[in-house]
Short mmCIF file of C-alpha atoms and ligand atoms in Angstrom, two decimals:
data_model
loop_
_atom_site.label_atom_id
_atom_site.label_comp_id
_atom_site.label_asym_id
_atom_site.label_seq_id
_atom_site.Cartn_x
_atom_site.Cartn_y
_atom_site.Cartn_z
CA MET A 1 76.53 62.03 168.45
CA SER A 2 74.87 61.31 171.51
CA GLY A 3 72.72 59.03 169.74
CA LEU A 4 75.12 56.44 169.57
CA LYS A 5 76.50 56.47 173.07
CA GLY A 6 76.49 53.72 175.05
CA ARG A 7 75.69 51.38 171.64
CA ASP A 8 77.39 48.14 169.95
CA LEU A 9 78.59 48.18 166.64
CA LEU A 10 78.78 44.58 165.42
CA SER A 11 77.49 45.34 162.16
CA MET A 12 76.82 47.99 159.31
CA THR A 13 73.18 47.11 159.82
CA ASP A 14 73.60 48.57 163.93
CA LEU A 15 73.69 51.84 161.81
CA SER A 16 71.39 54.26 160.16
CA ALA A 17 71.68 56.85 157.05
CA GLU A 18 71.84 59.25 159.34
CA GLU A 19 74.61 58.01 162.01
CA THR A 20 76.68 56.62 159.68
CA LEU A 21 76.74 60.07 157.84
CA THR A 22 77.29 62.05 161.45
CA LEU A 23 79.90 59.76 162.32
CA LEU A 24 81.49 61.11 158.83
CA GLN A 25 81.19 64.53 159.74
CA LEU A 26 82.04 63.72 163.07
CA ALA A 27 85.52 62.06 161.61
CA ALA A 28 86.14 64.91 159.47
CA ASP A 29 85.74 67.33 162.14
CA LEU A 30 88.27 65.35 163.87
CA LYS A 31 90.85 64.90 161.23
CA GLN A 32 90.91 68.72 160.92
CA GLY A 33 91.82 69.28 164.59
CA LYS A 34 89.00 69.73 166.03
CA ILE A 35 89.53 66.80 168.68
CA LYS A 36 87.24 66.40 172.15
CA PRO A 37 89.14 64.78 174.87
CA ILE A 38 87.49 61.52 176.17
CA CYS A 39 90.66 61.35 179.70
CA ARG A 40 89.83 58.54 182.07
CA LYS A 41 88.07 56.21 179.77
CA SER A 42 89.70 52.48 178.63
CA LEU A 43 89.96 50.98 175.53
CA GLY A 44 90.42 47.30 175.39
CA LEU A 45 91.50 45.36 172.26
CA LEU A 46 90.79 41.44 172.30
CA PHE A 47 92.42 40.67 168.75
CA TYR A 48 92.36 36.61 168.05
CA LYS A 49 93.70 37.14 164.74
CA ALA A 50 96.86 39.80 163.03
CA SER A 51 95.71 42.87 162.52
CA THR A 52 97.90 45.87 162.31
CA ARG A 53 95.55 48.81 160.93
CA THR A 54 92.81 48.31 163.44
CA ARG A 55 94.97 47.56 165.85
CA VAL A 56 97.14 50.56 165.72
CA SER A 57 94.65 52.58 164.53
CA PHE A 58 92.83 51.97 167.51
CA PHE A 59 95.71 52.79 169.46
CA ALA A 60 96.33 55.88 168.29
CA ALA A 61 92.52 56.95 167.95
CA MET A 62 92.49 56.50 171.90
CA SER A 63 96.04 57.83 172.70
CA GLN A 64 94.75 61.04 170.91
CA LEU A 65 91.56 61.82 172.46
CA GLY A 66 93.24 61.47 175.78
CA GLY A 67 91.79 58.01 176.72
CA GLN A 68 93.51 54.85 177.62
CA VAL A 69 94.66 51.67 176.54
CA ILE A 70 94.47 48.59 177.55
CA ASP A 71 95.81 45.90 175.10
CA LEU A 72 94.70 42.44 175.68
CA ASN A 73 96.72 39.41 174.69
CA THR A 74 94.26 36.56 174.20
CA SER A 75 97.39 33.70 174.75
CA SER A 76 97.85 35.07 178.60
CA MET A 77 93.87 35.02 179.11
CA GLN A 78 92.02 32.47 181.16
CA ILE A 79 89.80 32.15 177.77
CA GLY A 80 92.30 30.80 176.52
CA ARG A 81 92.16 28.15 179.43
CA GLY A 82 88.17 27.76 178.57
CA GLU A 83 86.28 29.85 180.95
CA PRO A 84 83.32 30.78 179.17
CA LEU A 85 82.97 34.00 176.98
CA ALA A 86 80.06 34.93 179.20
CA ASP A 87 82.39 35.61 181.88
CA THR A 88 85.33 37.32 180.50
CA ALA A 89 82.64 39.80 178.76
CA ARG A 90 81.16 40.48 182.41
CA VAL A 91 84.43 40.96 184.50
CA LEU A 92 85.84 42.89 181.21
CA ASP A 93 83.07 45.04 181.62
CA ARG A 94 83.64 46.15 185.52
CA TYR A 95 87.03 47.16 183.80
CA LEU A 96 86.45 49.41 180.83
CA ASP A 97 84.57 51.64 179.23
CA VAL A 98 84.84 50.04 175.56
CA LEU A 99 86.20 46.88 174.36
CA ALA A 100 86.78 46.64 170.11
CA ILE A 101 87.13 42.60 169.42
CA ARG A 102 88.89 40.53 166.53
CA THR A 103 87.46 37.27 165.90
CA PHE A 104 86.35 34.48 163.75
CA ALA A 105 83.00 33.70 164.74
CA HIS A 106 80.24 36.51 165.18
CA GLY A 107 78.38 34.63 166.86
CA ASP A 108 81.33 35.86 169.94
CA VAL A 109 80.95 39.54 169.27
CA GLU A 110 77.19 38.74 169.84
CA THR A 111 77.95 37.14 172.56
CA TYR A 112 80.31 39.47 174.24
CA ALA A 113 77.57 42.87 173.47
CA ASN A 114 74.91 41.18 175.09
CA TYR A 115 76.93 40.23 178.51
CA ALA A 116 78.50 43.62 178.44
CA LYS A 117 77.38 46.19 179.19
CA MET A 118 79.66 48.64 177.65
CA PRO A 119 79.63 49.17 173.66
CA ILE A 120 81.67 46.16 171.84
CA ILE A 121 82.92 46.95 168.37
CA ASN A 122 83.54 44.63 165.67
CA ALA A 123 87.33 44.78 164.58
CA LEU A 124 86.72 42.07 162.15
CA THR A 125 85.24 38.97 162.26
CA ASP A 126 84.45 35.95 159.72
CA LEU A 127 81.53 38.00 158.83
CA GLU A 128 81.47 41.63 159.20
CA HIS A 129 83.96 44.28 159.56
CA PRO A 130 82.46 47.62 159.92
CA CYS A 131 84.50 49.54 161.11
CA GLN A 132 86.61 49.08 157.88
CA VAL A 133 83.69 50.33 155.86
CA LEU A 134 83.31 53.68 157.79
CA ALA A 135 87.04 54.88 157.40
CA ASP A 136 85.27 53.35 153.76
CA LEU A 137 82.98 55.66 152.80
CA GLN A 138 84.88 58.53 154.37
CA THR A 139 87.47 58.34 151.73
CA ILE A 140 85.11 58.38 149.22
CA GLN A 141 83.00 60.69 149.97
CA GLU A 142 85.82 63.43 150.79
CA TYR A 143 87.08 62.49 146.88
CA PHE A 144 83.64 62.92 145.27
CA GLY A 145 82.23 65.35 147.60
CA GLN A 146 79.31 62.44 147.98
CA LEU A 147 77.75 59.47 148.74
CA ALA A 148 74.86 58.71 147.79
CA GLY A 149 74.27 57.98 143.95
CA LEU A 150 77.31 56.70 143.26
CA LYS A 151 78.37 52.95 142.09
CA LEU A 152 81.00 50.85 143.25
CA ALA A 153 82.02 47.63 142.13
CA TYR A 154 83.77 44.69 144.54
CA LEU A 155 85.89 42.06 143.71
CA GLY A 156 86.81 39.20 144.76
CA ASP A 157 85.44 36.35 148.03
CA GLY A 158 82.43 37.41 148.88
CA ASN A 159 83.22 37.20 152.43
CA ASN A 160 83.31 40.32 155.62
CA MET A 161 84.55 43.01 153.05
CA ALA A 162 81.75 41.93 151.01
CA HIS A 163 78.87 41.75 153.84
CA SER A 164 80.20 45.03 155.16
CA LEU A 165 80.26 46.73 151.86
CA MET A 166 77.34 46.19 151.16
CA LEU A 167 75.02 46.84 153.60
CA GLY A 168 77.56 50.23 154.26
CA CYS A 169 76.69 51.09 150.79
CA ALA A 170 73.29 49.93 150.52
CA THR A 171 72.47 52.55 154.22
CA VAL A 172 74.78 55.55 151.61
CA GLY A 173 72.51 55.01 148.91
CA ILE A 174 75.56 54.06 146.88
CA ASP A 175 74.71 51.64 143.84
CA ILE A 176 77.34 48.20 145.07
CA ALA A 177 77.90 45.26 142.48
CA ILE A 178 79.42 42.38 143.86
CA ALA A 179 81.44 40.39 141.51
CA CYS A 180 82.66 36.63 142.49
CA PRO A 181 83.00 33.24 141.59
CA ALA A 182 79.91 30.66 141.70
CA ASN A 183 80.90 28.84 144.97
CA PHE A 184 82.44 32.46 146.88
CA THR A 185 79.58 34.34 147.15
CA PRO A 186 78.15 36.43 149.40
CA ASP A 187 76.24 35.33 152.86
CA ALA A 188 72.66 35.18 151.06
CA THR A 189 70.94 36.40 154.79
CA ILE A 190 73.35 39.58 154.71
CA VAL A 191 72.03 40.38 150.14
CA ASP A 192 68.90 40.03 150.86
CA ARG A 193 69.36 42.14 153.51
CA ALA A 194 71.03 44.89 152.00
CA ARG A 195 68.83 45.22 149.21
CA SER A 196 66.33 45.28 151.57
CA ILE A 197 68.35 48.41 152.89
CA ALA A 198 68.62 49.38 149.23
CA ALA A 199 65.31 49.46 147.84
CA ILE A 200 64.54 51.50 150.43
CA ASN A 201 67.33 54.17 149.11
CA GLY A 202 66.17 53.00 145.43
CA THR A 203 69.44 51.73 144.96
CA GLU A 204 71.14 48.79 143.61
CA VAL A 205 72.82 45.18 145.21
CA VAL A 206 74.26 43.02 142.22
CA VAL A 207 76.32 39.87 142.54
CA THR A 208 77.24 38.91 139.36
CA GLN A 209 80.18 36.52 138.52
CA SER A 210 81.09 39.40 135.23
CA PRO A 211 83.68 41.83 136.56
CA GLN A 212 83.40 43.13 133.84
CA GLU A 213 79.80 43.85 133.87
CA ALA A 214 80.22 44.78 137.95
CA VAL A 215 82.86 47.32 137.10
CA SER A 216 80.60 48.98 134.29
CA ASN A 217 80.92 52.27 134.29
CA VAL A 218 81.50 52.77 138.18
CA HIS A 219 83.09 55.07 140.94
CA VAL A 220 84.42 53.19 142.41
CA VAL A 221 86.62 49.81 142.76
CA TYR A 222 86.87 47.90 145.73
CA THR A 223 88.88 44.71 146.14
CA ASP A 224 89.87 42.95 149.07
CA VAL A 225 92.75 39.53 149.65
CA TRP A 226 91.30 36.43 148.56
CA ALA A 227 92.08 33.63 150.96
CA SER A 228 91.50 35.33 154.39
CA MET A 229 92.23 34.79 157.78
CA GLY A 230 91.43 31.78 158.50
CA GLN A 231 91.69 30.03 155.35
CA GLU A 232 95.58 29.90 154.92
CA ALA A 233 95.80 26.73 153.79
CA GLU A 234 93.13 27.11 150.63
CA ALA A 235 95.21 29.89 149.21
CA ASP A 236 97.07 28.17 146.68
CA THR A 237 93.59 26.97 144.80
CA ARG A 238 92.35 29.52 145.33
CA LEU A 239 94.41 31.43 142.97
CA PRO A 240 93.46 30.48 139.35
CA VAL A 241 89.94 30.84 140.37
CA PHE A 242 90.24 34.08 141.44
CA GLN A 243 92.12 35.07 138.96
CA PRO A 244 89.55 36.63 136.31
CA TYR A 245 88.84 38.56 139.30
CA GLN A 246 92.00 40.76 139.47
CA VAL A 247 91.67 44.61 139.68
CA ASN A 248 94.35 45.51 136.60
CA ARG A 249 94.75 48.36 134.46
CA GLU A 250 92.36 46.47 131.47
CA LEU A 251 89.58 46.05 133.87
CA LEU A 252 89.87 49.84 134.59
CA THR A 253 88.97 51.03 131.37
CA LEU A 254 85.51 49.70 131.78
CA THR A 255 84.88 51.97 134.46
CA ASP A 256 83.97 55.75 135.04
CA PRO A 257 86.97 57.82 133.57
CA ASP A 258 87.29 59.83 137.51
CA SER A 259 87.11 56.03 139.09
CA ILE A 260 89.34 55.52 142.35
CA VAL A 261 91.17 52.30 142.97
CA LEU A 262 90.17 51.61 146.91
CA HIS A 263 92.03 48.72 149.75
CA CYS A 264 91.38 46.99 152.91
CA LEU A 265 95.27 45.81 152.86
CA PRO A 266 97.35 44.27 152.91
CA ALA A 267 97.00 43.32 149.91
CA HIS A 268 99.35 40.75 147.91
CA ARG A 269 100.55 42.53 144.55
CA GLY A 270 100.15 39.96 141.56
CA GLU A 271 96.85 38.46 142.96
CA GLU A 272 93.19 40.43 143.59
CA ILE A 273 94.96 43.97 142.40
CA THR A 274 98.50 44.35 140.03
CA GLU A 275 101.41 46.94 141.50
CA ASP A 276 100.85 49.38 138.96
CA VAL A 277 97.54 50.14 139.90
CA LEU A 278 97.97 49.56 143.61
CA GLU A 279 100.35 52.42 143.20
CA GLY A 280 98.81 54.23 140.50
CA THR A 281 97.17 57.59 140.68
CA ARG A 282 93.88 55.90 141.01
CA SER A 283 94.78 54.54 144.36
CA LEU A 284 92.96 55.57 147.58
CA VAL A 285 94.58 53.34 149.97
CA TRP A 286 97.05 55.88 151.73
CA ASP A 287 94.52 57.67 152.36
CA GLN A 288 91.82 54.98 153.34
CA ALA A 289 94.07 53.53 155.40
CA GLU A 290 94.85 56.65 157.18
CA ASN A 291 91.24 57.19 157.19
CA ARG A 292 91.05 54.35 159.75
CA LEU A 293 92.23 56.82 162.03
CA HIS A 294 89.58 59.39 162.03
CA ALA A 295 86.51 57.35 161.87
CA GLN A 296 87.01 55.09 164.97
CA LYS A 297 88.26 58.18 166.83
CA SER A 298 85.00 59.60 165.61
CA LEU A 299 83.35 56.01 166.03
CA LEU A 300 85.19 56.29 170.16
CA VAL A 301 83.67 59.71 170.48
CA SER A 302 80.07 58.76 169.55
CA VAL A 303 79.73 55.73 171.57
CA LEU A 304 82.26 56.59 174.71
CA GLY A 305 79.63 60.08 174.63
CA ALA A 306 81.07 63.21 176.74
CA ASP A 307 81.51 63.17 180.82
N1 LIG B 1 91.95 46.25 156.53
C1 LIG B 1 92.58 45.73 157.67
O1 LIG B 1 91.89 45.54 158.55
O2 LIG B 1 94.38 45.75 158.45
P1 LIG B 1 94.34 44.98 159.08
O3 LIG B 1 93.87 43.43 159.28
O4 LIG B 1 95.54 45.26 159.24
O5 LIG B 1 93.85 45.33 161.17
N1 LIG B 2 89.15 39.21 154.27
C1 LIG B 2 90.53 40.20 154.69
C2 LIG B 2 90.34 41.20 155.82
C3 LIG B 2 91.75 41.75 156.44
C4 LIG B 2 91.40 43.13 157.14
C5 LIG B 2 90.62 39.37 155.80
O1 LIG B 2 89.59 38.98 156.74
O2 LIG B 2 91.62 38.22 156.04
#
């Protein structure tokens, strides 16, 4: 835990396998009520995009730990009138102990991390969503009792979720297959990075256009919206392109008989996932959403360290 004190989490690549597993163990301990108060510390939330789970779970996590949360309203801050990020970062650093940022360009969280000494947490960028993947791994580990040796298929857009899942799965020894339409493949640099991490663990990172190939005998089926925040104008034209990648009952017949279904939420029923699968017995999406709270509490305790 102490090894993460003061560190940023911008990408899943910022965590080694050992650090990831340590965070997951701490999350499990916190879930069982072994809470370490971190009174007097302040978490800032700087969100340029909508959020329910991330915003509220960070708020609840910090409050339950005994710290305080300052919800920064981007539209009433001077950044909205052109104050540089580098200046804002250095000023916020004088007031806060940790800052979680949700924004568009990944480079912006890197700028904050470069200019602020306090830990900066990526609460979602267009490139990655590492906090979600910590909760996803916690959920998988709770259900299967292990991570290494499992297989996960992600169906849909090669987006921020696909990227962080590839990196996170590769780190903890899960085989991952990403199935997406030809023009919506994940970032090639991230695929290469995930493959080089996977090679160390002897696992695979597959990118395919075939959803059937991706889900064959997998333990976890994962999906996300077909148009992410900022891509709303493309939502209608994407529908027919992504239709073959829908997670539905027929597709699940190809998976391991004990497979589970995950979705980071919010879900678009009838698009990337059918109503019956989302609400069905294989779906662990509500436990997954709950684990955002525990995984982020674990992250906050770790990056803030003990007094
Ligand atoms: N999964 C997730 O990050 O949800 P929110 O957008 O509601 O935070
Ligand atoms: N890919 C989605 C994830 C939402 C949690 C988005 O960026 O909108």
